[in-house]
Tab-separated table of C-alpha atoms in Angstrom:
chain	number	residue	atom	x	y	z
T	22	MET	CA	1.237	-53.408	-27.560
T	23	ASN	CA	2.733	-50.702	-29.752
T	24	LEU	CA	5.870	-51.518	-31.746
T	25	LEU	CA	8.436	-48.742	-31.209
T	26	TYR	CA	11.652	-49.996	-32.790
T	27	SER	CA	13.000	-53.136	-34.404
T	28	GLY	CA	16.332	-54.078	-35.885
T	29	GLU	CA	19.381	-56.196	-35.261
T	30	ILE	CA	22.509	-55.902	-33.151
T	31	GLY	CA	25.915	-57.469	-33.594
T	32	VAL	CA	28.572	-57.732	-36.305
T	33	GLU	CA	29.997	-61.246	-36.458
T	34	LYS	CA	26.609	-62.660	-35.473
T	35	THR	CA	23.434	-60.584	-35.683
T	36	TRP	CA	20.562	-60.854	-33.226
T	37	HIS	CA	17.126	-59.414	-33.915
T	38	TYR	CA	15.141	-57.353	-31.447
T	39	ALA	CA	11.783	-55.612	-31.300
T	40	LEU	CA	10.906	-53.041	-28.614
T	41	PHE	CA	7.258	-52.570	-27.632
T	42	ASP	CA	5.428	-50.120	-25.403
T	43	THR	CA	2.877	-52.195	-23.502
T	44	GLY	CA	0.818	-49.108	-22.649
T	45	GLU	CA	1.008	-49.852	-18.921
T	46	VAL	CA	2.149	-47.016	-16.626
T	47	PHE	CA	2.424	-47.424	-12.839
T	48	LYS	CA	1.904	-44.933	-10.036
T	49	ASP	CA	4.758	-46.269	-7.902
T	50	ALA	CA	7.491	-48.900	-7.725
T	51	ASP	CA	5.432	-51.254	-5.549
T	52	ALA	CA	2.673	-51.454	-8.147
T	53	ALA	CA	5.221	-52.056	-10.892
T	54	PHE	CA	6.966	-54.805	-8.946
T	55	MET	CA	3.675	-56.570	-8.157
T	56	ARG	CA	2.676	-56.517	-11.828
T	57	LEU	CA	5.957	-58.140	-12.858
T	58	TYR	CA	5.779	-60.619	-9.994
T	59	LEU	CA	2.341	-61.766	-11.157
T	60	MET	CA	3.536	-61.984	-14.771
T	61	ALA	CA	6.270	-64.379	-13.637
T	62	ASP	CA	3.375	-66.689	-12.743
T	63	GLY	CA	4.730	-69.084	-10.184
T	64	SER	CA	6.302	-69.677	-6.824
T	65	VAL	CA	9.792	-68.392	-6.031
T	66	LEU	CA	12.421	-71.131	-5.849
T	67	ASN	CA	15.383	-68.924	-5.081
T	68	ASN	CA	15.867	-65.318	-4.014
T	69	THR	CA	19.328	-63.755	-3.715
T	70	THR	CA	20.504	-60.227	-2.953
T	71	ASP	CA	23.973	-59.078	-4.000
T	72	ASN	CA	25.323	-55.811	-2.632
T	73	VAL	CA	27.220	-54.055	-5.392
T	74	GLY	CA	29.953	-51.472	-5.007
T	75	ASP	CA	32.599	-50.768	-7.627
T	76	ASN	CA	32.002	-54.096	-9.299
T	77	ASP	CA	29.395	-55.864	-11.397
T	78	VAL	CA	27.094	-58.836	-10.760
T	79	VAL	CA	26.744	-61.494	-13.451
T	80	LYS	CA	23.712	-63.807	-13.698
T	81	ARG	CA	22.271	-66.451	-16.029
T	82	VAL	CA	18.786	-65.755	-17.405
T	83	PRO	CA	16.374	-67.232	-19.987
T	84	ASN	CA	17.572	-66.308	-23.468
T	85	MET	CA	15.189	-64.183	-25.580
T	86	TRP	CA	17.184	-65.010	-28.726
T	87	VAL	CA	16.401	-68.746	-28.855
T	88	ASN	CA	14.388	-68.124	-32.057
T	89	ASP	CA	17.562	-66.674	-33.559
T	90	GLY	CA	19.524	-69.838	-32.789
T	91	ALA	CA	20.899	-68.987	-29.338
T	92	ASN	CA	21.136	-71.373	-26.414
T	93	ALA	CA	18.325	-71.543	-23.877
T	94	VAL	CA	20.416	-69.673	-21.287
T	95	GLY	CA	21.697	-66.133	-21.799
T	96	GLY	CA	23.570	-63.673	-19.648
T	97	MET	CA	22.759	-60.573	-17.603
T	98	VAL	CA	25.076	-58.117	-15.874
T	99	PHE	CA	24.301	-55.240	-13.484
T	100	MET	CA	26.602	-52.467	-12.356
T	101	PRO	CA	25.086	-49.488	-10.404
T	102	ASP	CA	27.458	-46.954	-11.963
T	103	ALA	CA	26.486	-48.134	-15.453
T	104	GLY	CA	23.247	-50.090	-15.804
T	105	LEU	CA	21.736	-53.438	-16.690
T	106	ALA	CA	22.593	-55.421	-19.825
T	107	PHE	CA	21.530	-58.785	-21.236
T	108	SER	CA	22.963	-60.851	-24.051
T	109	PRO	CA	22.677	-64.197	-25.876
T	110	ALA	CA	25.964	-65.156	-24.150
T	111	GLU	CA	27.135	-64.885	-20.579
T	112	PHE	CA	29.190	-61.881	-19.458
T	113	ASN	CA	32.423	-63.701	-18.756
T	114	SER	CA	34.710	-63.088	-21.737
T	115	GLY	CA	37.719	-60.796	-21.721
T	116	THR	CA	38.527	-58.291	-19.013
T	117	ILE	CA	36.283	-55.822	-17.250
T	118	GLN	CA	36.077	-52.642	-19.325
T	119	ARG	CA	34.871	-49.112	-18.657
T	120	VAL	CA	31.528	-48.232	-20.231
T	121	ASN	CA	31.636	-45.407	-22.761
T	122	GLY	CA	28.311	-43.572	-22.814
T	123	GLN	CA	29.160	-41.989	-26.182
T	124	GLY	CA	27.643	-38.719	-24.964
T	125	PHE	CA	24.188	-40.233	-24.411
T	126	PHE	CA	24.810	-40.545	-20.664
T	127	PRO	CA	27.748	-39.607	-18.406
T	128	THR	CA	30.030	-42.232	-16.914
T	129	ASN	CA	32.692	-42.365	-14.222
T	130	GLY	CA	35.801	-44.454	-13.834
T	131	TYR	CA	33.922	-47.152	-11.913
T	132	ALA	CA	31.283	-47.728	-14.628
T	133	ARG	CA	32.820	-51.021	-15.724
T	134	PHE	CA	31.592	-54.558	-16.219
T	135	HIS	CA	32.438	-57.894	-17.784
T	136	LEU	CA	31.935	-58.087	-21.535
T	137	SER	CA	29.869	-60.545	-23.525
T	138	SER	CA	31.165	-62.406	-26.564
T	139	GLN	CA	27.890	-61.452	-28.283
T	140	ALA	CA	26.093	-58.147	-28.689
T	141	ALA	CA	24.032	-57.026	-25.679
T	142	LEU	CA	21.046	-54.760	-25.034
T	143	PHE	CA	21.564	-52.238	-22.233
T	144	LEU	CA	19.558	-49.862	-20.008
T	145	ASN	CA	21.506	-47.082	-18.273
T	146	THR	CA	20.558	-46.605	-14.597
T	147	ASN	CA	22.945	-43.816	-13.580
T	148	PRO	CA	22.023	-40.669	-15.541
T	149	SER	CA	23.971	-38.493	-13.072
T	150	GLY	CA	27.288	-40.209	-13.775
T	151	ARG	CA	28.146	-40.120	-10.072
T	152	ASP	CA	30.020	-42.817	-8.176
T	153	ILE	CA	27.234	-44.815	-6.522
T	154	GLY	CA	26.630	-48.229	-5.044
T	155	GLY	CA	23.584	-50.455	-5.093
T	156	LYS	CA	22.295	-53.996	-5.026
T	157	LEU	CA	20.774	-56.630	-7.270
T	158	GLU	CA	17.907	-58.815	-6.122
T	159	THR	CA	17.315	-61.884	-8.285
T	160	MET	CA	14.175	-64.005	-7.982
T	161	ILE	CA	14.045	-67.345	-9.812
T	162	PHE	CA	10.567	-68.845	-10.274
T	163	HIS	CA	9.671	-72.501	-10.591
T	164	HIS	CA	8.604	-72.047	-14.250
T	165	GLY	CA	12.102	-70.722	-15.013
T	166	ALA	CA	11.301	-67.004	-15.107
T	167	VAL	CA	13.865	-64.616	-13.597
T	168	LEU	CA	12.937	-61.240	-12.105
T	169	ALA	CA	15.943	-58.953	-11.564
T	170	THR	CA	15.717	-55.740	-9.545
T	171	GLY	CA	18.791	-53.570	-9.956
T	172	VAL	CA	19.005	-50.702	-7.475
T	173	SER	CA	21.380	-47.819	-8.137
T	174	LEU	CA	21.321	-45.840	-4.888
T	175	ALA	CA	20.180	-42.209	-5.283
T	176	ALA	CA	19.510	-42.962	-8.951
T	177	ALA	CA	17.259	-45.429	-10.775
T	178	THR	CA	15.869	-48.845	-9.941
T	179	ALA	CA	15.570	-51.076	-12.994
T	180	TYR	CA	13.290	-54.100	-13.244
T	181	ALA	CA	13.903	-56.822	-15.822
T	182	LEU	CA	11.654	-59.861	-16.100
T	183	PHE	CA	12.968	-62.699	-18.273
T	184	LEU	CA	10.318	-65.248	-19.277
T	185	GLN	CA	10.808	-68.702	-20.742
T	186	ASN	CA	8.724	-67.790	-23.808
T	187	GLY	CA	11.392	-65.351	-25.017
T	188	LEU	CA	9.866	-62.121	-23.709
T	189	VAL	CA	11.786	-59.603	-21.590
T	190	TYR	CA	9.903	-56.855	-19.728
T	191	LEU	CA	11.755	-53.684	-18.684
T	192	LEU	CA	10.818	-50.800	-16.389
T	193	HIS	CA	12.692	-48.121	-14.464
T	194	THR	CA	11.737	-45.741	-11.632
T	195	TYR	CA	13.932	-42.715	-12.404
T	196	THR	CA	10.997	-40.302	-12.417
T	197	THR	CA	12.844	-37.100	-13.340
T	198	SER	CA	13.895	-38.216	-16.828
T	199	SER	CA	13.877	-40.979	-19.408
T	200	LEU	CA	16.868	-43.331	-19.524
T	201	ALA	CA	19.041	-44.356	-22.444
T	202	PHE	CA	18.367	-47.788	-23.954
T	203	GLY	CA	20.637	-49.272	-26.586
T	204	TYR	CA	23.285	-51.897	-27.190
T	205	PHE	CA	26.942	-52.901	-27.096
T	206	LEU	CA	28.624	-54.845	-29.868
T	207	GLU	CA	30.369	-58.122	-29.063
T	208	ASN	CA	33.343	-57.691	-26.710
T	209	LYS	CA	32.791	-53.907	-26.699
T	210	ALA	CA	31.709	-51.366	-24.058
T	211	ASP	CA	30.884	-48.461	-26.408
T	212	PHE	CA	27.178	-47.659	-26.092
T	213	ASN	CA	24.931	-47.319	-29.169
T	214	LEU	CA	21.597	-45.564	-28.604
T	215	ILE	CA	18.248	-46.991	-29.708
T	216	THR	CA	15.889	-44.746	-27.730
T	217	TYR	CA	15.051	-43.422	-24.254
T	218	LEU	CA	12.651	-45.337	-22.001
T	219	GLU	CA	10.152	-43.283	-20.002
T	220	PRO	CA	9.875	-43.736	-16.210
T	221	MET	CA	7.289	-46.083	-14.690
T	222	ARG	CA	6.252	-47.308	-18.157
T	223	LEU	CA	6.416	-51.021	-18.956
T	224	TYR	CA	8.284	-52.072	-22.102
T	225	CYS	CA	8.613	-55.471	-23.745
T	226	VAL	CA	11.591	-56.709	-25.769
T	227	GLN	CA	11.740	-59.835	-27.876
T	228	SER	CA	13.592	-61.257	-30.855
T	229	VAL	CA	11.902	-61.733	-34.232
T	230	PRO	CA	9.155	-63.809	-32.676
T	231	ASN	CA	6.717	-64.910	-35.327
T	232	PHE	CA	6.474	-65.706	-39.009
T	233	ALA	CA	3.441	-65.718	-41.283
T	234	HIS	CA	3.754	-68.259	-44.081
T	235	GLY	CA	1.695	-69.495	-46.993
T	236	THR	CA	1.483	-69.621	-50.788
T	237	VAL	CA	0.465	-66.965	-53.312
T	238	TRP	CA	-1.701	-68.210	-56.206
T	239	ASP	CA	-2.483	-66.365	-59.424
T	240	VAL	CA	-5.949	-66.250	-61.040
T	241	ALA	CA	-5.263	-69.567	-62.774
T	242	LYS	CA	-4.536	-71.169	-59.374
T	243	LYS	CA	-0.830	-71.495	-60.179
T	244	PRO	CA	1.927	-70.462	-57.735
T	245	ALA	CA	2.885	-66.813	-58.216
T	246	ALA	CA	6.506	-65.739	-57.713
T	247	ASN	CA	7.869	-62.279	-56.791
T	248	CYS	CA	4.646	-61.086	-55.203
T	249	ARG	CA	4.998	-58.645	-52.335
T	250	VAL	CA	3.445	-59.708	-49.024
T	251	LEU	CA	3.034	-57.142	-46.236
T	252	ALA	CA	1.918	-57.532	-42.608
T	253	TYR	CA	0.371	-54.715	-40.538
T	254	GLN	CA	-0.443	-54.386	-36.852
T	255	ARG	CA	-4.214	-54.034	-36.752
T	256	SER	CA	-4.397	-51.737	-33.718
T	257	SER	CA	-1.944	-49.147	-35.074
T	258	GLY	CA	-1.813	-49.737	-38.822
T	259	LYS	CA	1.997	-49.958	-38.676
T	260	LEU	CA	3.900	-52.058	-41.189
T	261	ILE	CA	5.467	-54.860	-39.117
T	262	GLY	CA	6.814	-57.208	-41.766
T	263	GLN	CA	7.223	-57.761	-45.483
T	264	THR	CA	8.676	-60.313	-47.897
T	265	MET	CA	8.484	-61.618	-51.476
T	266	SER	CA	7.036	-64.933	-52.613
T	267	LEU	CA	9.528	-67.455	-53.974
T	268	SER	CA	9.517	-69.263	-57.316
T	269	ASP	CA	7.047	-71.843	-55.999
T	270	GLY	CA	4.752	-69.092	-54.645
T	271	THR	CA	5.582	-69.744	-50.998
T	272	TYR	CA	6.529	-66.986	-48.566
T	273	ARG	CA	7.757	-66.704	-44.983
T	274	CYS	CA	7.208	-63.229	-43.566
T	275	PRO	CA	8.704	-62.074	-40.214
T	276	VAL	CA	6.028	-60.471	-38.048
T	277	LEU	CA	7.351	-57.999	-35.470
T	278	THR	CA	4.479	-57.886	-33.040
T	279	ALA	CA	3.643	-59.451	-29.711
T	280	LYS	CA	1.910	-62.742	-29.156
T	281	GLY	CA	-1.828	-62.190	-28.852
T	282	ASP	CA	-1.926	-59.191	-31.214
T	283	GLU	CA	-4.125	-59.128	-34.299
T	284	ILE	CA	-2.662	-58.358	-37.708
T	285	PHE	CA	-3.870	-58.019	-41.282
T	286	MET	CA	-1.904	-58.975	-44.371
T	287	VAL	CA	-1.867	-57.585	-47.901
T	288	CYS	CA	-0.642	-59.431	-50.998
T	289	LEU	CA	0.221	-57.538	-54.194
T	290	ASP	CA	0.663	-59.206	-57.584
T	291	ASN	CA	4.016	-59.053	-59.359
T	292	ASP	CA	5.068	-56.690	-62.135
T	293	ASP	CA	5.832	-59.471	-64.619
T	294	ALA	CA	2.270	-60.719	-65.025
T	295	PRO	CA	-0.121	-58.549	-63.011
T	296	ASP	CA	-3.399	-60.419	-62.899
T	297	PHE	CA	-5.145	-59.794	-59.577
T	298	GLU	CA	-6.125	-56.936	-57.319
T	299	ALA	CA	-4.506	-56.623	-53.915
T	300	ARG	CA	-5.723	-59.299	-51.524
T	301	ILE	CA	-6.308	-58.612	-47.844
T	302	ILE	CA	-6.668	-61.111	-45.031
T	303	ASP	CA	-7.884	-59.489	-41.815
T	304	ARG	CA	-7.959	-60.365	-38.098
T	305	ILE	CA	-5.110	-62.869	-38.053
T	306	ALA	CA	-4.274	-63.779	-34.447
T	307	VAL	CA	-0.553	-64.003	-33.740
């Protein structure tokens, strides 16, 4: 998978995210749905369909931010006139507020939903800004995965698969354009853009998922402090994490790449007592 963007959302409490392009593109919605269904890997325990007019639908889903200290259960909300959002907290705080697209997508007076007490990621599904209805189909699998299909009539269908391992897969079927993807701050409905997601292309979102850790030793086999450690995605060569070794030589480096990827790491000596050439460790499996 190719890392596209990473960062953090929130003010009072920050939550990390990393957005990946899986490289998978589908010819039609049926093929996309079947791929996500198989990824859920299990039998369906419960399947509900909610017709949605000028209101939102709130659901509980596996929380991708558990590694950031969140509870195991997070929240999701869908509103056809606005889009689909998910958060470390449920969407039940405060009053329903109108979504402000901030110029990145048009909205109408019905584009409103319940707010979350924590920051939320969001995919717009109504690029026309028209007043539309829709439905939300929610499938809960016996392993705990949740597959949500949000249909905005005459607009975009959005798929969101929430897995118990902290991964969220996103896809939309609005074939005439890419759709805005971004976030809301806690208790806010003002949209902040991250990027635009292309139609029929599968994306993966996760929090800071992995850490590489170890100890840096100098040529005398003593712990080396203030040495720079960098991690790179092997397939693309992109820098995906960096840190400095502590006084005892240990380091803990966040690695923004998907499980199963291969990385390589580079360690540079410090400027106080430079005594070794850069060290490279290759083909580390995440």
